[in-house]
XYZ file of C-alpha atoms in Angstrom:
271
model
C 46.464 91.328 84.318
C 44.088 89.031 82.484
C 42.687 90.161 79.142
C 45.051 93.119 78.942
C 47.803 90.760 77.887
C 46.066 90.128 74.563
C 46.927 92.022 71.411
C 43.442 93.006 70.404
C 39.690 92.478 70.620
C 37.055 94.021 72.807
C 38.508 92.416 75.958
C 41.995 93.816 75.370
C 41.580 96.523 78.065
C 39.749 94.361 80.638
C 42.244 93.686 83.388
C 40.547 90.907 85.369
C 37.765 88.481 84.415
C 35.800 86.722 87.193
C 33.100 84.087 86.612
C 30.303 83.483 89.143
C 29.065 79.857 89.131
C 26.596 77.739 91.028
C 25.687 74.106 90.773
C 21.978 74.728 91.029
C 19.450 77.533 90.662
C 17.882 79.465 93.474
C 21.076 79.997 95.509
C 21.316 83.716 94.785
C 24.138 83.532 92.268
C 23.034 86.592 90.257
C 22.500 88.516 93.525
C 26.072 87.726 94.617
C 27.379 88.608 91.159
C 25.656 91.947 91.297
C 26.766 92.726 94.808
C 30.390 91.850 93.945
C 30.216 94.345 91.096
C 28.723 97.020 93.366
C 31.273 96.383 96.062
C 34.149 96.651 93.611
C 32.639 99.908 92.304
C 32.460 101.060 95.900
C 36.226 100.394 96.107
C 36.761 102.728 93.204
C 36.964 100.151 90.390
C 35.339 100.299 86.974
C 33.266 97.147 86.488
C 31.422 95.419 83.700
C 28.888 92.618 84.088
C 28.352 90.057 81.325
C 25.072 88.185 81.952
C 25.243 84.889 80.063
C 22.291 83.373 81.935
C 20.370 83.352 78.628
C 17.154 81.782 79.901
C 16.976 83.785 83.138
C 18.473 87.240 82.553
C 17.738 88.836 85.964
C 20.587 91.316 86.382
C 18.963 94.130 84.295
C 16.139 94.163 86.901
C 18.585 93.991 89.822
C 20.382 97.072 88.451
C 17.232 98.992 87.453
C 18.229 98.819 83.798
C 15.331 96.899 82.318
C 14.202 99.596 79.848
C 17.684 100.373 78.477
C 18.647 99.715 74.870
C 21.848 98.337 73.365
C 23.390 100.379 70.556
C 25.995 99.554 67.940
C 29.381 101.214 67.416
C 32.325 100.452 65.170
C 33.631 97.994 67.781
C 30.362 96.135 68.175
C 27.627 96.360 70.820
C 27.882 99.206 73.351
C 27.086 97.877 76.830
C 24.431 99.566 78.902
C 25.709 101.888 81.566
C 23.672 101.601 84.806
C 24.955 104.779 86.535
C 25.671 108.290 85.392
C 29.361 108.022 86.220
C 29.620 105.045 83.794
C 31.418 102.938 86.441
C 29.249 99.869 85.890
C 28.375 98.609 82.428
C 26.164 95.652 81.634
C 25.405 93.325 78.718
C 22.503 90.875 78.867
C 20.227 89.090 76.457
C 17.424 90.826 78.426
C 18.229 93.986 76.413
C 17.744 92.118 73.120
C 14.289 90.640 73.753
C 11.241 92.324 72.180
C 9.302 91.866 75.398
C 10.704 91.338 78.912
C 8.623 88.148 79.337
C 9.718 86.526 76.058
C 11.226 83.098 76.596
C 14.540 82.166 75.058
C 13.720 78.791 73.418
C 16.993 78.010 71.767
C 18.954 74.834 71.102
C 22.585 74.553 72.241
C 24.341 75.765 69.081
C 22.372 79.024 69.013
C 23.130 79.621 72.713
C 26.766 78.916 72.176
C 26.878 81.334 69.242
C 25.300 84.076 71.366
C 27.793 83.497 74.164
C 30.673 83.816 71.735
C 29.166 86.990 70.333
C 28.807 88.410 73.907
C 32.449 87.652 74.615
C 33.836 88.979 71.347
C 31.439 91.700 70.143
C 30.815 93.918 73.194
C 32.843 97.095 73.256
C 33.652 97.240 76.972
C 36.437 99.788 76.781
C 38.749 99.809 79.788
C 37.546 97.869 82.851
C 39.237 96.867 86.070
C 36.922 93.856 86.363
C 34.460 91.950 84.185
C 32.056 89.852 86.225
C 30.496 87.003 84.229
C 27.184 85.715 85.630
C 26.557 82.193 84.321
C 23.461 79.984 84.349
C 23.190 77.199 86.949
C 24.826 73.857 86.262
C 27.702 72.583 84.156
C 26.111 72.544 80.723
C 27.056 73.518 77.154
C 26.775 77.206 78.028
C 29.434 76.881 80.721
C 31.815 75.096 78.434
C 31.252 77.694 75.714
C 31.765 80.574 78.179
C 35.000 79.169 79.606
C 36.345 78.229 76.148
C 35.593 81.739 74.798
C 37.245 83.402 77.802
C 40.297 81.105 78.155
C 42.449 83.137 75.698
C 42.031 86.084 78.062
C 43.312 84.189 81.109
C 40.443 84.732 83.550
C 41.426 85.092 87.170
C 38.982 82.314 88.127
C 35.542 81.574 89.457
C 33.550 82.319 92.591
C 31.194 79.447 93.477
C 27.966 80.283 95.273
C 26.068 77.807 97.492
C 23.526 77.850 100.254
C 24.187 75.938 103.494
C 21.988 72.851 102.793
C 23.665 69.526 101.852
C 21.800 69.362 98.513
C 23.190 72.706 97.334
C 26.670 71.912 98.689
C 26.627 68.647 96.751
C 25.926 70.512 93.495
C 28.731 72.968 94.150
C 31.049 70.008 94.676
C 30.239 68.953 91.088
C 30.959 72.580 90.027
C 34.425 72.272 91.617
C 34.977 69.150 89.484
C 33.858 71.082 86.400
C 36.333 73.880 87.130
C 39.119 71.349 87.516
C 38.288 69.593 84.272
C 38.246 72.821 82.193
C 41.265 74.340 83.925
C 39.408 77.233 85.545
C 40.971 78.385 88.879
C 38.610 78.644 91.828
C 38.881 81.949 93.645
C 36.679 80.742 96.492
C 33.276 79.662 97.772
C 30.530 81.939 99.105
C 27.814 80.596 101.409
C 24.710 82.654 100.606
C 21.451 82.726 102.656
C 23.469 81.828 105.717
C 20.955 82.737 108.400
C 18.091 85.207 108.351
C 18.426 88.794 109.710
C 15.321 89.888 111.577
C 14.278 93.307 110.235
C 13.123 94.359 113.715
C 15.929 93.363 116.054
C 18.692 92.477 113.519
C 19.270 89.084 115.150
C 20.461 86.440 112.723
C 18.660 83.069 112.898
C 19.818 79.961 111.015
C 16.620 78.903 109.258
C 18.697 76.581 107.046
C 21.648 74.547 108.245
C 24.919 76.425 108.487
C 28.535 75.884 107.575
C 28.114 73.593 104.542
C 29.964 75.939 102.223
C 32.817 76.532 104.696
C 33.205 72.786 105.234
C 33.266 72.135 101.501
C 35.916 74.814 100.982
C 38.046 73.323 103.724
C 37.805 69.800 102.361
C 38.432 70.963 98.783
C 41.402 73.161 99.699
C 39.942 76.332 98.218
C 39.381 79.678 100.034
C 36.127 80.310 101.868
C 35.053 83.855 101.088
C 32.379 84.179 103.764
C 28.696 83.816 104.740
C 26.097 86.254 103.427
C 22.917 86.276 105.508
C 19.368 86.621 104.197
C 18.454 90.232 104.646
C 15.025 91.658 103.618
C 16.716 94.914 102.729
C 18.936 93.123 100.257
C 15.965 91.304 98.803
C 13.996 94.506 98.274
C 17.060 96.215 96.790
C 17.337 93.499 94.197
C 13.563 93.698 93.438
C 13.632 97.436 92.876
C 17.085 97.901 91.433
C 18.559 99.852 94.322
C 22.196 100.022 95.366
C 22.094 97.970 98.565
C 25.654 98.685 99.660
C 25.247 102.461 99.463
C 21.772 102.542 101.048
C 22.197 100.007 103.820
C 25.782 100.060 105.094
C 24.486 99.122 108.594
C 23.142 95.757 107.350
C 24.848 92.559 108.628
C 25.231 91.555 104.986
C 27.331 94.648 104.234
C 30.610 93.508 105.898
C 30.238 90.016 104.330
C 29.917 91.409 100.842
C 32.632 94.019 101.141
C 34.963 91.391 102.613
C 34.400 89.184 99.485
C 35.307 92.184 97.342
C 38.473 92.867 99.335
C 39.536 89.245 98.882
C 39.006 89.546 95.108
C 40.942 92.798 94.992
C 43.843 91.223 96.896
C 43.794 88.201 94.598
C 43.789 90.429 91.550
C 46.729 92.423 92.827
C 48.719 89.220 93.296
C 48.205 88.281 89.667
C 48.993 91.730 88.248
């Protein structure tokens, strides 16, 4: 277990903490973080999502929770539950903005203070997994997030890339960041790996292919799989629908559920 080993605090009953990182924006990191959470829920797990992408909080939209409000309890902030069964809970700065289009124009110290408040002051209750969606890059926010979570022994990070050499190069720097801060790497996901035709379901490589897998091999970390571009997945994220429940026939479905199975196996090894 991860945070469950601690004596107290709001993460005391969170069993496994997983960060989702990317070296650059636009690679679908928040999409992968959301789908990992949904796939773990599909496997019967209770999941929380902590969205620390302060300047681009997109997960409330992806989970159709944009109009929800955060409330206070004796333990701090109560996360927003995105389903009636309360199997997925979410905390994001998107819930704290007066207007959805308000920009977060903060200097580093204020961002770092908010991240520490998110880590320490959200009353998650008991969770099997807490998925932490981070902003792109290797900036102050990443250091603050890792430092705040280190006492709870996170299981590690999933790194998201696209096949192109530019994106893979940025993820290589993300691997260096993880090594410097002592954060284990669970594995690499190659997102947007081919395009699935909505008519014939044929997958075409509109970008290059295999960059993420090659990087994983050279770096000695697990390769978790290729997730193709699927218009059904894109629309699901736009309208806050549960892609895995609504489109189990999609070619992206086995890729995403395979990533979740790997994470489950990894978590069971550390328990």
